[in-house]
Short mmCIF file of C-alpha atoms in Angstrom, two decimals:
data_model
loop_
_atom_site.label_atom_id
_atom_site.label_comp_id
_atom_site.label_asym_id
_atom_site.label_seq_id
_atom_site.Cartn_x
_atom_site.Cartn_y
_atom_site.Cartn_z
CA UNK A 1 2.42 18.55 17.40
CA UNK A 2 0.05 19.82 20.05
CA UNK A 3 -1.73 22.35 18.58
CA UNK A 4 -3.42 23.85 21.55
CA UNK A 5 0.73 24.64 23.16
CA UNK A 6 2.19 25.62 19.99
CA UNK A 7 -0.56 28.63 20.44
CA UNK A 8 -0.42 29.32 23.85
CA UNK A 9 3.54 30.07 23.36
CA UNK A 10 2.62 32.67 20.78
CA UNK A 11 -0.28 33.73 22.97
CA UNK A 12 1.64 34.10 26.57
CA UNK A 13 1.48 38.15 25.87
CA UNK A 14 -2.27 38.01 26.31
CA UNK A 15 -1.25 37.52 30.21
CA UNK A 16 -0.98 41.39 30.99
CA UNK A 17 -4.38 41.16 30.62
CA UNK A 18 -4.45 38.72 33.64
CA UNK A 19 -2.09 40.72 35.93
CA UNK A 20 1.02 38.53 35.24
CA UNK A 21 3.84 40.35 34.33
CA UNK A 22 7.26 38.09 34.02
CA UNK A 23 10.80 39.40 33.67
CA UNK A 24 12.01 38.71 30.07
CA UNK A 25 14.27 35.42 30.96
CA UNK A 26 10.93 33.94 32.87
CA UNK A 27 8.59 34.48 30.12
CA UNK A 28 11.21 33.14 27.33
CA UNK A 29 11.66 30.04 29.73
CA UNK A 30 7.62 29.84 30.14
CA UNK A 31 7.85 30.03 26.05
CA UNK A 32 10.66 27.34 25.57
CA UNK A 33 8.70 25.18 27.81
CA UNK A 34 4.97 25.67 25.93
CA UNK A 35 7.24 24.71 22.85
CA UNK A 36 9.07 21.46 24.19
CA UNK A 37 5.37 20.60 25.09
CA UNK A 38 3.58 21.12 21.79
CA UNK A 39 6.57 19.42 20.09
CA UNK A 40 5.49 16.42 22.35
CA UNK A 41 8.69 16.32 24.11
CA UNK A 42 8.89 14.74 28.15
CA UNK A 43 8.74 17.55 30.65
CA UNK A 44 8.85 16.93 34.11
CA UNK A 45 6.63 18.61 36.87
CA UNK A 46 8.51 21.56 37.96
CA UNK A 47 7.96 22.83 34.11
CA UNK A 48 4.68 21.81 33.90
CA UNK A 49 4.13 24.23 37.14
CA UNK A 50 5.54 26.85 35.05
CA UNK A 51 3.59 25.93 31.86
CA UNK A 52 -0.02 25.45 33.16
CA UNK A 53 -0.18 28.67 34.72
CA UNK A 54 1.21 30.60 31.63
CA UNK A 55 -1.08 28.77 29.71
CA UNK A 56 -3.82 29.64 31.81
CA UNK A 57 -3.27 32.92 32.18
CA UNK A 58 -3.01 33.05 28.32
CA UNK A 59 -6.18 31.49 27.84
CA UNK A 60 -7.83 33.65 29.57
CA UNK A 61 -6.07 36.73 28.02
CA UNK A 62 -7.71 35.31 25.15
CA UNK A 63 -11.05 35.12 26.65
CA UNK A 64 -11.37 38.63 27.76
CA UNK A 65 -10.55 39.26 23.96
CA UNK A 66 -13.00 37.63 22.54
CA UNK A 67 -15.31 38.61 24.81
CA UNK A 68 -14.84 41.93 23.46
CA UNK A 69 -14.60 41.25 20.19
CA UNK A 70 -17.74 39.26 19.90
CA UNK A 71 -19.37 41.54 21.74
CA UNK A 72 -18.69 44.60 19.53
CA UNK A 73 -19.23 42.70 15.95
CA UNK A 74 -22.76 41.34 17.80
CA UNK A 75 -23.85 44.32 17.97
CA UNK A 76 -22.40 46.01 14.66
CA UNK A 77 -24.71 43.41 13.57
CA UNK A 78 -27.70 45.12 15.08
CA UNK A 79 -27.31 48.39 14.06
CA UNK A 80 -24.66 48.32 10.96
CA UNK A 81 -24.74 45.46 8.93
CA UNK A 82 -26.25 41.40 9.27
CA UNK A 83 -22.42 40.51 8.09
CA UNK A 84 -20.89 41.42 11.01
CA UNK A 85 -22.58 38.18 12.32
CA UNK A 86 -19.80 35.80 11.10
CA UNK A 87 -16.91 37.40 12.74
CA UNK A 88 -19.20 37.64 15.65
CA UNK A 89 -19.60 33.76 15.64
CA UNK A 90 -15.94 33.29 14.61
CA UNK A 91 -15.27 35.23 17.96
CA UNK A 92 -17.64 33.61 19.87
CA UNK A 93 -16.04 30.22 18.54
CA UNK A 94 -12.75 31.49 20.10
CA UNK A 95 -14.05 32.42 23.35
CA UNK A 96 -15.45 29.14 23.60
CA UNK A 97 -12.14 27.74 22.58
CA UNK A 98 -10.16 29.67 25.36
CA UNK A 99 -12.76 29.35 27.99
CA UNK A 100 -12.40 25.27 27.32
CA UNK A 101 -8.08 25.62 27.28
CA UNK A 102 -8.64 27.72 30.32
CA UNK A 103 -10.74 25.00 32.23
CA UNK A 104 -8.28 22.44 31.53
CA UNK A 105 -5.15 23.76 31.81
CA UNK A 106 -6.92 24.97 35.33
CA UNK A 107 -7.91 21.19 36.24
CA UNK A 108 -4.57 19.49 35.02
CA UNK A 109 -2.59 22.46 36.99
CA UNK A 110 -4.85 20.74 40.17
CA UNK A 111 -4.54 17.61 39.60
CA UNK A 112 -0.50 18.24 39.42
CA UNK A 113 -0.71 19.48 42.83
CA UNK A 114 -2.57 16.41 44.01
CA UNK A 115 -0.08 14.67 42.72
CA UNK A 116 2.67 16.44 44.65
CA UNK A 117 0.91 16.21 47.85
CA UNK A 118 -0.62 12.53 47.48
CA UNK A 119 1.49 9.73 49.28
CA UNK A 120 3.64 7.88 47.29
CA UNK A 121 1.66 4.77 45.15
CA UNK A 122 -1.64 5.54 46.66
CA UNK A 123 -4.27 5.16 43.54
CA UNK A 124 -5.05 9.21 44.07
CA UNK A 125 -1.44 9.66 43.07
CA UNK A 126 -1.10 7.60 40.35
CA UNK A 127 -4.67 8.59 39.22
CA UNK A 128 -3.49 12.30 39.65
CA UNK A 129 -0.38 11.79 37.84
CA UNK A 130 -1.94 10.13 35.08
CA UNK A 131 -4.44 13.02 33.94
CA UNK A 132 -2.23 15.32 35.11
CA UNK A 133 -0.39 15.15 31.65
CA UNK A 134 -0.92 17.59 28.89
CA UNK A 135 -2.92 15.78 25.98
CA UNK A 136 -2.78 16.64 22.22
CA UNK A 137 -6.75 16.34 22.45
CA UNK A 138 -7.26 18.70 24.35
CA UNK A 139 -7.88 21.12 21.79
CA UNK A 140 -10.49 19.16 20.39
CA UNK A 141 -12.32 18.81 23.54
CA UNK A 142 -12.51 22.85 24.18
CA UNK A 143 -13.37 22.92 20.13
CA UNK A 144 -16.41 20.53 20.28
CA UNK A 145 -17.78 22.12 23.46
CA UNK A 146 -17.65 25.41 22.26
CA UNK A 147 -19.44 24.74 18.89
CA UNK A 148 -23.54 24.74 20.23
CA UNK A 149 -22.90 27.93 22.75
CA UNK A 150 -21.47 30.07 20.01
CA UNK A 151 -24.05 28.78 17.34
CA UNK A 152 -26.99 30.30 20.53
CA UNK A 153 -25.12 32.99 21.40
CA UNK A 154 -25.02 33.94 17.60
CA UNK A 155 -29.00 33.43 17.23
CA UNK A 156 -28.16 30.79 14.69
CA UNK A 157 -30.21 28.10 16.27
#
């Protein structure tokens, strides 16, 4: 199961914060798809052009969150207490997680479009079409490159 989907399907509220604001029926279909894909199942293009920009849209509902959050228990840890530095870091962890998520889901959404537009069996398609694909590592990747900027931003190094 890809981890990274399963969450964006719980997360697809955090795209008010974004500006997108589906009828019900859109944003269960946008949630049915984000599950077929963390499930692992084969979706074709037209719902991955549904599913990357939910997902986008829902990681970066999650950014602005985190933003705020790590921003408020950073400085609780000024003036309140030095605990409030772990759920500052946790926060900052997650900001680094969704601002990774973001990033891809933003790149795979373009390189779906190349795809669409390149000619038929040119390398750019296939090349396109190949990374275009959601990957179950994904989550990893956005996890291991947010580890060293919320370890600074947390004055832990």
């Amino acid at each position: 199961m890809d981890i990274a989907w399963y969450i964006a399907r719980w997360a697809l509220p955090l795209n008010v914060l974004t500006g997108h604001r589906p009828p019900p029926d859109e944003r269960q279909y946008e949630r049915e798809v984000c599950f077929r894909i963390a499930r692992g199942e084969e979706v074709d293009s037209e719902d991955l052009d549904v599913a990357y920009p939910a997902a986008c849209g829902a990681w970066g509902g999650g950014l602005m969150v985190s933003i705020l959050l790590s921003a408020l228990f950073l400085a609780l840890k000024d003036h309140v207490h030095q605990v409030f530095r772990v759920p500052g870091f946790v926060f900052l962890l997650a900001m680094g997680l969704c601002l990774g998520l973001f990033l891809i889901c933003h790149c795979r959404d373009w390189l779906l479009d190349r795809a669409d537009l390149a000619d038929a069996g040119t390398w750019t398609e296939r090349i396109a079409t190949r990374f275009s694909r959601p990957r179950a590592y994904d989550i990893v990747l956005a996890a291991a490159g947010s580890v060293w900027p919320a370890l600074w931003g947390a004055a832990m190094v």
